JSON list of C-alpha atoms in Angstrom, two decimals:
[
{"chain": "A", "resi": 20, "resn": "UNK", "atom": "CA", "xyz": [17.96, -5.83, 25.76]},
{"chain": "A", "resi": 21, "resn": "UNK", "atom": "CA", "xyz": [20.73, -3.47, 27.38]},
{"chain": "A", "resi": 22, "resn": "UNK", "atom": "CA", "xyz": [24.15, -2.69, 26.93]},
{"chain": "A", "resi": 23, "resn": "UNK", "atom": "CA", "xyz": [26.94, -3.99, 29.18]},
{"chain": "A", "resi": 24, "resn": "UNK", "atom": "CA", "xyz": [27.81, -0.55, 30.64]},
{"chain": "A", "resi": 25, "resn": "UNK", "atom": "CA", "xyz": [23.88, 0.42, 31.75]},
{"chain": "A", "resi": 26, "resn": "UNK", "atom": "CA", "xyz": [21.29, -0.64, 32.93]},
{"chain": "A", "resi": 27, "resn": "UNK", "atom": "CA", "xyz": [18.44, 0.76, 30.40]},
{"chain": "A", "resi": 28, "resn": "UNK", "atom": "CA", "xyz": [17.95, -0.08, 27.03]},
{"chain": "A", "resi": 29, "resn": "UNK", "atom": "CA", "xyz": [20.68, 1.11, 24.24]},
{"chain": "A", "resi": 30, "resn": "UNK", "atom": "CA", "xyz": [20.21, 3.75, 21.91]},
{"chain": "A", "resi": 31, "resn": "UNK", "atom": "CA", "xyz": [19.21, 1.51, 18.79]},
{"chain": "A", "resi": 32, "resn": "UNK", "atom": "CA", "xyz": [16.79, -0.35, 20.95]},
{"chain": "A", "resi": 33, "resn": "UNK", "atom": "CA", "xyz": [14.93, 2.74, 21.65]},
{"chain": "A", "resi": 34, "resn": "UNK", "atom": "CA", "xyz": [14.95, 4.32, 17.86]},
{"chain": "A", "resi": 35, "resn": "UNK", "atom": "CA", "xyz": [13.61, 1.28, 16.88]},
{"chain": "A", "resi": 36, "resn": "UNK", "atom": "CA", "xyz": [11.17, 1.13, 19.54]},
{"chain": "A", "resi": 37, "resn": "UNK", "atom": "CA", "xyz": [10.08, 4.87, 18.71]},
{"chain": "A", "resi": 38, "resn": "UNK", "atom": "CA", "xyz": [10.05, 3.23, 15.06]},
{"chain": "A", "resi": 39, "resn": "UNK", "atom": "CA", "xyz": [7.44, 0.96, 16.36]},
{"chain": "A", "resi": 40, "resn": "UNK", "atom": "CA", "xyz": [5.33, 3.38, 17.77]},
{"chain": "A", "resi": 41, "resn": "UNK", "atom": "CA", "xyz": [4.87, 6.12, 14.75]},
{"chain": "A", "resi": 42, "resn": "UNK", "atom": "CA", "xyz": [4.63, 2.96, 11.86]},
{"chain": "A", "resi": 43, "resn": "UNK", "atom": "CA", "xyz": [1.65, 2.00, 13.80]},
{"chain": "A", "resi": 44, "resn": "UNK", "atom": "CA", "xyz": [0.38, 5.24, 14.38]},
{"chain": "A", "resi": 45, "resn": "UNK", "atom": "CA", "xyz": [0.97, 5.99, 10.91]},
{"chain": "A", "resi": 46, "resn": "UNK", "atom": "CA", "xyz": [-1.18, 3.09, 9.68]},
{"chain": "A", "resi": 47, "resn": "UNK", "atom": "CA", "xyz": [-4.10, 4.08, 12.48]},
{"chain": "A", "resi": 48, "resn": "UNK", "atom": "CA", "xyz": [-4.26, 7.82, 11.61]},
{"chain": "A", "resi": 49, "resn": "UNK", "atom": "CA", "xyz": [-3.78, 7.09, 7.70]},
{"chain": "A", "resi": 50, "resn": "UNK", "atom": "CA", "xyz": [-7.25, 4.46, 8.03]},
{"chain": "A", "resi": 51, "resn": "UNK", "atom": "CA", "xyz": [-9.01, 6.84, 9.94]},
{"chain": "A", "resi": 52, "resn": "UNK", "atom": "CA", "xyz": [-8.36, 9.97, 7.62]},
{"chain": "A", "resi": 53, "resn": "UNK", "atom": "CA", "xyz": [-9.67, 8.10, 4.73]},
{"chain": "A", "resi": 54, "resn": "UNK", "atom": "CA", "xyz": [-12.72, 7.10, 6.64]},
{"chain": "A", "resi": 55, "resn": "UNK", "atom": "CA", "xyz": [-13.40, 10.35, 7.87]},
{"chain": "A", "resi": 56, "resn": "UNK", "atom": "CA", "xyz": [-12.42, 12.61, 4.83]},
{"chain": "A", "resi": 57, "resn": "UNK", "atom": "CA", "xyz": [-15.32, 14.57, 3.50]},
{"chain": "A", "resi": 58, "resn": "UNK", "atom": "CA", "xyz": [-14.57, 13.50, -0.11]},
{"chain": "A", "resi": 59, "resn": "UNK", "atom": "CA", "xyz": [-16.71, 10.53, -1.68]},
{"chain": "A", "resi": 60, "resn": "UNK", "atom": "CA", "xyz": [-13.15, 10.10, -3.88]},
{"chain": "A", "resi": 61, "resn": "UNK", "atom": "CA", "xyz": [-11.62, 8.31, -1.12]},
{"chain": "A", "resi": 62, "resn": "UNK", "atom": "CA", "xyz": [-14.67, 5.83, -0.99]},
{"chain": "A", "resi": 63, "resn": "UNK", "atom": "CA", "xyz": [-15.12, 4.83, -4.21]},
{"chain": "A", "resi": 64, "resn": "UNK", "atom": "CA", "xyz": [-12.67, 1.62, -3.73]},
{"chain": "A", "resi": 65, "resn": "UNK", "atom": "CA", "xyz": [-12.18, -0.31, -0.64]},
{"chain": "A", "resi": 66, "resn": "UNK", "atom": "CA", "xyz": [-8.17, -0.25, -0.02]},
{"chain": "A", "resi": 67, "resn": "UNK", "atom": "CA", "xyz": [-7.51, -3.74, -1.36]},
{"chain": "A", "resi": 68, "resn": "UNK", "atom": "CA", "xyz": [-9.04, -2.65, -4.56]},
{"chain": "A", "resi": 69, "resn": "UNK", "atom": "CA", "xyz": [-6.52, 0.15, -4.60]},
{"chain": "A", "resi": 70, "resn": "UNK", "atom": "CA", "xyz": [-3.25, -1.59, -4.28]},
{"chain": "A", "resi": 71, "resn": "UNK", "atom": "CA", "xyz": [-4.58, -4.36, -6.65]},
{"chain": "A", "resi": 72, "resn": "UNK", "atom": "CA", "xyz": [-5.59, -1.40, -9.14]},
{"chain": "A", "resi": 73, "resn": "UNK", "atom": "CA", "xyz": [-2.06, 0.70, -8.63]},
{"chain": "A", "resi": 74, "resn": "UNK", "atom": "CA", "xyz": [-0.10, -2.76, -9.11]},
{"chain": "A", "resi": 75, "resn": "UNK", "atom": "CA", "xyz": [-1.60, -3.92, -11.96]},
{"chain": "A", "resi": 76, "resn": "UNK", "atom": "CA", "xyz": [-1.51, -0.28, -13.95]},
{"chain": "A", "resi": 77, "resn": "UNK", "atom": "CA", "xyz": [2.56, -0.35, -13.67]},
{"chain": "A", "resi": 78, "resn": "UNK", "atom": "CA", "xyz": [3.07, -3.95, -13.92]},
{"chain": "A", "resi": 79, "resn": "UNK", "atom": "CA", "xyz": [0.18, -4.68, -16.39]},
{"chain": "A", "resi": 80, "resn": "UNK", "atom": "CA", "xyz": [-2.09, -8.02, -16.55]},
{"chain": "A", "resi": 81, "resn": "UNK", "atom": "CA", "xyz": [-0.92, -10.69, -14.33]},
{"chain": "A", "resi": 82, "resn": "UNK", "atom": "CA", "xyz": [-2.45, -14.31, -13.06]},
{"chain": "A", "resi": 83, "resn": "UNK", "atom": "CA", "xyz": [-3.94, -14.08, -9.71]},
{"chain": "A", "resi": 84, "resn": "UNK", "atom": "CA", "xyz": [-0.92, -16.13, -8.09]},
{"chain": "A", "resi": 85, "resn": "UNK", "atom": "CA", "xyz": [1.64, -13.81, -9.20]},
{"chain": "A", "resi": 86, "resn": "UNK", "atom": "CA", "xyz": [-0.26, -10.55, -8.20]},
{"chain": "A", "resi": 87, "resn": "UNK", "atom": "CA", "xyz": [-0.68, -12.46, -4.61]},
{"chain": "A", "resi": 88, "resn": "UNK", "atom": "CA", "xyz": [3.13, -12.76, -4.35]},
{"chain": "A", "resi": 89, "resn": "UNK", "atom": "CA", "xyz": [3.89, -9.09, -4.90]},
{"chain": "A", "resi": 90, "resn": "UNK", "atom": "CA", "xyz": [1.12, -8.02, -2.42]},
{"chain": "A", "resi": 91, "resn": "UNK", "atom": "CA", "xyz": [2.52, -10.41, -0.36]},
{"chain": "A", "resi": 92, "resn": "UNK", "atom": "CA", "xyz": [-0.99, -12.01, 0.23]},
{"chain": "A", "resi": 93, "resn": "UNK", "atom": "CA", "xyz": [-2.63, -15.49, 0.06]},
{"chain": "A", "resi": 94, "resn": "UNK", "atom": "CA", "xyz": [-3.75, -17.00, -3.36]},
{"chain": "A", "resi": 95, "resn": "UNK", "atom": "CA", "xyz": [-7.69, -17.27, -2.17]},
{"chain": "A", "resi": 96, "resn": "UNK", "atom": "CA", "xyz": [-7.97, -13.86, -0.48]},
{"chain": "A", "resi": 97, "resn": "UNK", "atom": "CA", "xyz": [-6.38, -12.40, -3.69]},
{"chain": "A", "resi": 98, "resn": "UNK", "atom": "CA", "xyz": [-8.84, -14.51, -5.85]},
{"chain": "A", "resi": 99, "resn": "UNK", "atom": "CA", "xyz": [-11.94, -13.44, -3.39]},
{"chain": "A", "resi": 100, "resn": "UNK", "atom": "CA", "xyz": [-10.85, -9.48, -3.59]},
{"chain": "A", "resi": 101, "resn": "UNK", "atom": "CA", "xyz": [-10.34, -9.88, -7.94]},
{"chain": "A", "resi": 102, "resn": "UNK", "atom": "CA", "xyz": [-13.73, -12.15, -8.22]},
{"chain": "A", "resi": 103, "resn": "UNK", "atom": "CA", "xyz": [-15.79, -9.11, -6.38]},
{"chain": "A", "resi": 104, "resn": "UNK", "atom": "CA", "xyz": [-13.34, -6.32, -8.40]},
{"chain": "A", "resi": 105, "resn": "UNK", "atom": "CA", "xyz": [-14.77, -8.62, -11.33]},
{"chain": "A", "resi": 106, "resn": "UNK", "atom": "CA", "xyz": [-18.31, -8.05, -10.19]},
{"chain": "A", "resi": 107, "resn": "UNK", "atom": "CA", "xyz": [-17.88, -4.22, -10.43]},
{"chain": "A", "resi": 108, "resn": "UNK", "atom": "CA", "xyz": [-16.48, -4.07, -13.38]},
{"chain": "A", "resi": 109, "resn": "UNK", "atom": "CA", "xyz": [-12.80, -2.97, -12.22]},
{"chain": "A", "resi": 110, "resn": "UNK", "atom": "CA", "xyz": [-10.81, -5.62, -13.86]},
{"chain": "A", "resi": 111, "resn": "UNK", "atom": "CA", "xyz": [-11.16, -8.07, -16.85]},
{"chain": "A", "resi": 112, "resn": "UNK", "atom": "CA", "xyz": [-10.04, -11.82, -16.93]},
{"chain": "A", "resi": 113, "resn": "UNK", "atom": "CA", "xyz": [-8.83, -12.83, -20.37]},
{"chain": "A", "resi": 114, "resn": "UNK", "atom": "CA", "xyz": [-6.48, -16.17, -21.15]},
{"chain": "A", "resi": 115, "resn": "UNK", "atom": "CA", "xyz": [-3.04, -16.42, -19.58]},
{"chain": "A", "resi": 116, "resn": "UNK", "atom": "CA", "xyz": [-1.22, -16.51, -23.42]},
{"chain": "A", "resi": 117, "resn": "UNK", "atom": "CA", "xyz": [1.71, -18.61, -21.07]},
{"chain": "A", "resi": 118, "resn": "UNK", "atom": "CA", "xyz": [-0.80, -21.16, -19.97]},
{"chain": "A", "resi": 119, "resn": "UNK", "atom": "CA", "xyz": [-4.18, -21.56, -21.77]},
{"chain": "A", "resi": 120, "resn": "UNK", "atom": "CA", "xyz": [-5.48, -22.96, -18.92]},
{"chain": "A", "resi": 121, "resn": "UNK", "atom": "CA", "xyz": [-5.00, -19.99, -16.69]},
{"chain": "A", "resi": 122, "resn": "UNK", "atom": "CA", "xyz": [-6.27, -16.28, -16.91]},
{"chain": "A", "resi": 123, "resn": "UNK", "atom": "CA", "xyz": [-4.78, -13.01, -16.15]},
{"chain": "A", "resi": 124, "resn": "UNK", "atom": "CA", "xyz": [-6.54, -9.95, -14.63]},
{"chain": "A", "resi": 125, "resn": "UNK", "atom": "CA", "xyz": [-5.96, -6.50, -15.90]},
{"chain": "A", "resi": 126, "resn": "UNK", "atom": "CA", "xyz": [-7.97, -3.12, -15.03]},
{"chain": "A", "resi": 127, "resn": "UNK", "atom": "CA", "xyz": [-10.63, -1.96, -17.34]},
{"chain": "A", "resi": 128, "resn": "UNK", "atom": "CA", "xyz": [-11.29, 1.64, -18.05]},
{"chain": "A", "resi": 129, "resn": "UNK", "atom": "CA", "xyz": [-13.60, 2.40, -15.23]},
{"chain": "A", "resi": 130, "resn": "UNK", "atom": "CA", "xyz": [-10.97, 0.25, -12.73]},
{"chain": "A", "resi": 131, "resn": "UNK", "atom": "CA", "xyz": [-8.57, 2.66, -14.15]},
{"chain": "A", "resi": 132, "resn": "UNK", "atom": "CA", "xyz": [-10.83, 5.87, -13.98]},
{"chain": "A", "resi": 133, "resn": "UNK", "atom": "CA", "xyz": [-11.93, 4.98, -10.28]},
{"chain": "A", "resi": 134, "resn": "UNK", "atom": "CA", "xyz": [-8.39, 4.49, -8.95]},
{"chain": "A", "resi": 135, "resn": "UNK", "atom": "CA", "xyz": [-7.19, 7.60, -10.87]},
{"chain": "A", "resi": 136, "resn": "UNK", "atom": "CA", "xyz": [-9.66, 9.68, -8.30]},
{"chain": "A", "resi": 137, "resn": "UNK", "atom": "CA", "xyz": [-8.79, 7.92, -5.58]},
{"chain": "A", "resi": 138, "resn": "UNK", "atom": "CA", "xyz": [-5.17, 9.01, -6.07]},
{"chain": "A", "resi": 139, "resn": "UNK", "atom": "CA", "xyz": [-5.93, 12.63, -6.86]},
{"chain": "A", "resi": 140, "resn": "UNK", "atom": "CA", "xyz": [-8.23, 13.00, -3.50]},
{"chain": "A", "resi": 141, "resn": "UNK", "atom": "CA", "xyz": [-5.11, 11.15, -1.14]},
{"chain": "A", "resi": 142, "resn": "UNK", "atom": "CA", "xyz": [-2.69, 13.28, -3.32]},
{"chain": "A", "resi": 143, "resn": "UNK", "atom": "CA", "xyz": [-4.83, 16.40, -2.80]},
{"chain": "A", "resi": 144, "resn": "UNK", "atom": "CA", "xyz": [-5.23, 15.24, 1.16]},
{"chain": "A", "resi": 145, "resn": "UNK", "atom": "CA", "xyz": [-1.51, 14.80, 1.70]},
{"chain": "A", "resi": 146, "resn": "UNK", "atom": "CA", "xyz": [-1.04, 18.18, 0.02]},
{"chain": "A", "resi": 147, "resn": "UNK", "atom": "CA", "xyz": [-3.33, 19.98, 2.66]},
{"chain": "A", "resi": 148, "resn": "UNK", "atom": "CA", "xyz": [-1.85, 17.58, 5.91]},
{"chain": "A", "resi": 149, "resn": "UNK", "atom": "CA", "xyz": [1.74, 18.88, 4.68]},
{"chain": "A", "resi": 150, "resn": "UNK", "atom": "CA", "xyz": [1.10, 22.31, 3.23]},
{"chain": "A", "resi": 151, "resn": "UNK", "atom": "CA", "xyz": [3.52, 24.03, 6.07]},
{"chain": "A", "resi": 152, "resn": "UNK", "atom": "CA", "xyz": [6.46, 21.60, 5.55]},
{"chain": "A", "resi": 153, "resn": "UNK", "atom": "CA", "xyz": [9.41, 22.62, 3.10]},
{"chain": "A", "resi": 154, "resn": "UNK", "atom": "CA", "xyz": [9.61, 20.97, -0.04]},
{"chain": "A", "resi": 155, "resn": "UNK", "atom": "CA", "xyz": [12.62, 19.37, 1.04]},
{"chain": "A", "resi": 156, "resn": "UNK", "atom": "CA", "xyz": [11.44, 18.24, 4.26]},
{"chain": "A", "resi": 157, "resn": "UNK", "atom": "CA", "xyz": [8.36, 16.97, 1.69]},
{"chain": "A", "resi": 158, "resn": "UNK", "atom": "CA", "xyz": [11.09, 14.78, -0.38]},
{"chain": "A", "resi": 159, "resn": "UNK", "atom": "CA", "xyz": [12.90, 13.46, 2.82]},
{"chain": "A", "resi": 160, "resn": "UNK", "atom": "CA", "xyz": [9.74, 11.94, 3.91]},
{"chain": "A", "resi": 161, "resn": "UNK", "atom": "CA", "xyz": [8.72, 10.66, -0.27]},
{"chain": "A", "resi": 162, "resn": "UNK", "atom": "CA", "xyz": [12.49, 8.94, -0.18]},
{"chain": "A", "resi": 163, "resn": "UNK", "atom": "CA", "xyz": [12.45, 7.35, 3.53]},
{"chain": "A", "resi": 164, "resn": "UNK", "atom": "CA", "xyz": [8.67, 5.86, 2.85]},
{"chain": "A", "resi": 165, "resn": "UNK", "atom": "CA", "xyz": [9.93, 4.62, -0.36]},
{"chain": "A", "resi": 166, "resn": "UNK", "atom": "CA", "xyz": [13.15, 2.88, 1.37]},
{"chain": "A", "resi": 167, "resn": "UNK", "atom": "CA", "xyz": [11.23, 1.70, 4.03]},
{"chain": "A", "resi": 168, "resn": "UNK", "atom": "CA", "xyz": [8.62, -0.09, 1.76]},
{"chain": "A", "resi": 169, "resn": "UNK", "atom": "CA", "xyz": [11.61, -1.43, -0.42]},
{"chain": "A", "resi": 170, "resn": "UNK", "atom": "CA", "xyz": [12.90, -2.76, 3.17]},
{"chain": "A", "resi": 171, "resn": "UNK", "atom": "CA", "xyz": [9.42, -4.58, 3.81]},
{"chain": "A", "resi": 172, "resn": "UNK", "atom": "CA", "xyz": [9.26, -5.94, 0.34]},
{"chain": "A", "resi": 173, "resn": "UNK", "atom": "CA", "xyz": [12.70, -7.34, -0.20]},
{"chain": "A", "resi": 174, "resn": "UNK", "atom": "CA", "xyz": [12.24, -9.13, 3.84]},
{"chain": "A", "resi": 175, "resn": "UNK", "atom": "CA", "xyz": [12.42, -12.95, 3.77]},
{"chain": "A", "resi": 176, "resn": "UNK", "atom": "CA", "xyz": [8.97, -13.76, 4.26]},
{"chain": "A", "resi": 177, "resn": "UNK", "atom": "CA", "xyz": [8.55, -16.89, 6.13]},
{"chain": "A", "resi": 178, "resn": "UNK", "atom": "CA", "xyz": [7.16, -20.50, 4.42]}
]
């Protein structure tokens, strides 16, 4: 798109396009310092494993359809990724008390315990990638991501 008076692209075209650029940047250099960081922390739990782990410590237990509409995910890959989580022990199903008929999944101990290290090693990471910025420059960045992920997960998502 351009503006009326030019013939190149507007101002807010090309933030947004720079926007673009360093989100998916972001997302390729964040996978590939996980994979390649030393630390057997940041292997202990695949990333869906995580963010399943992180959601269900602050929200607590939920059923497997609710927990795939906050990740913003599909009912059977949710159900896939909490059957193998199952397997090793991460989380526990026990009866939905709203619906008999249903269960909920919560983290057990060792769920808990693994995720907990996983968050200490990133925390630890991030502290070394942004030891030279200023603290404030450190809570800019903290408030932006968290407005920015508040953007994505308050977005219409299509039916």
């Amino acid at each position: 798109m351009t503006d009326d008076h030019t013939s190149g692209p507007v101002p807010d075209e090309i933030t947004l396009g720079r926007i673009e650029t360093e989100v998916a940047l972001l997302m390729r250099f964040g996978e590939a310092t996980r994979r390649a960081s030393g630390s057997a922390e940041h292997r202990v739990l695949d990333r869906a494993a995580y963010v399943i782990l992180r959601h269900l410590d602050v929200a607590g237990p939920q059923n497997v359809s609710a927990l795939a509409a906050k990740l913003n995910l599909d009912g059977s890959t949710v159900t896939r990724q909490v059957s193998a989580m199952q397997r090793d022990g991460l989380i526990a199903r026990t009866p939905d008390p709203a619906d008999g008929r249903g269960t909920v999944v919560s983290p057990t101990p060792a769920g808990l315990q693994r995720m907990a290290a996983v968050r200490t090693a990133r925390t630890r990471l991030y502290g070394d990638i942004l030891a030279a910025w200023s603290t404030d420059d450190r809570d800019t960045l903290a408030e932006l991501l968290h407005r920015f992920n508040q953007a994505l997960e308050s977005r219409p998502r299509p039916r």
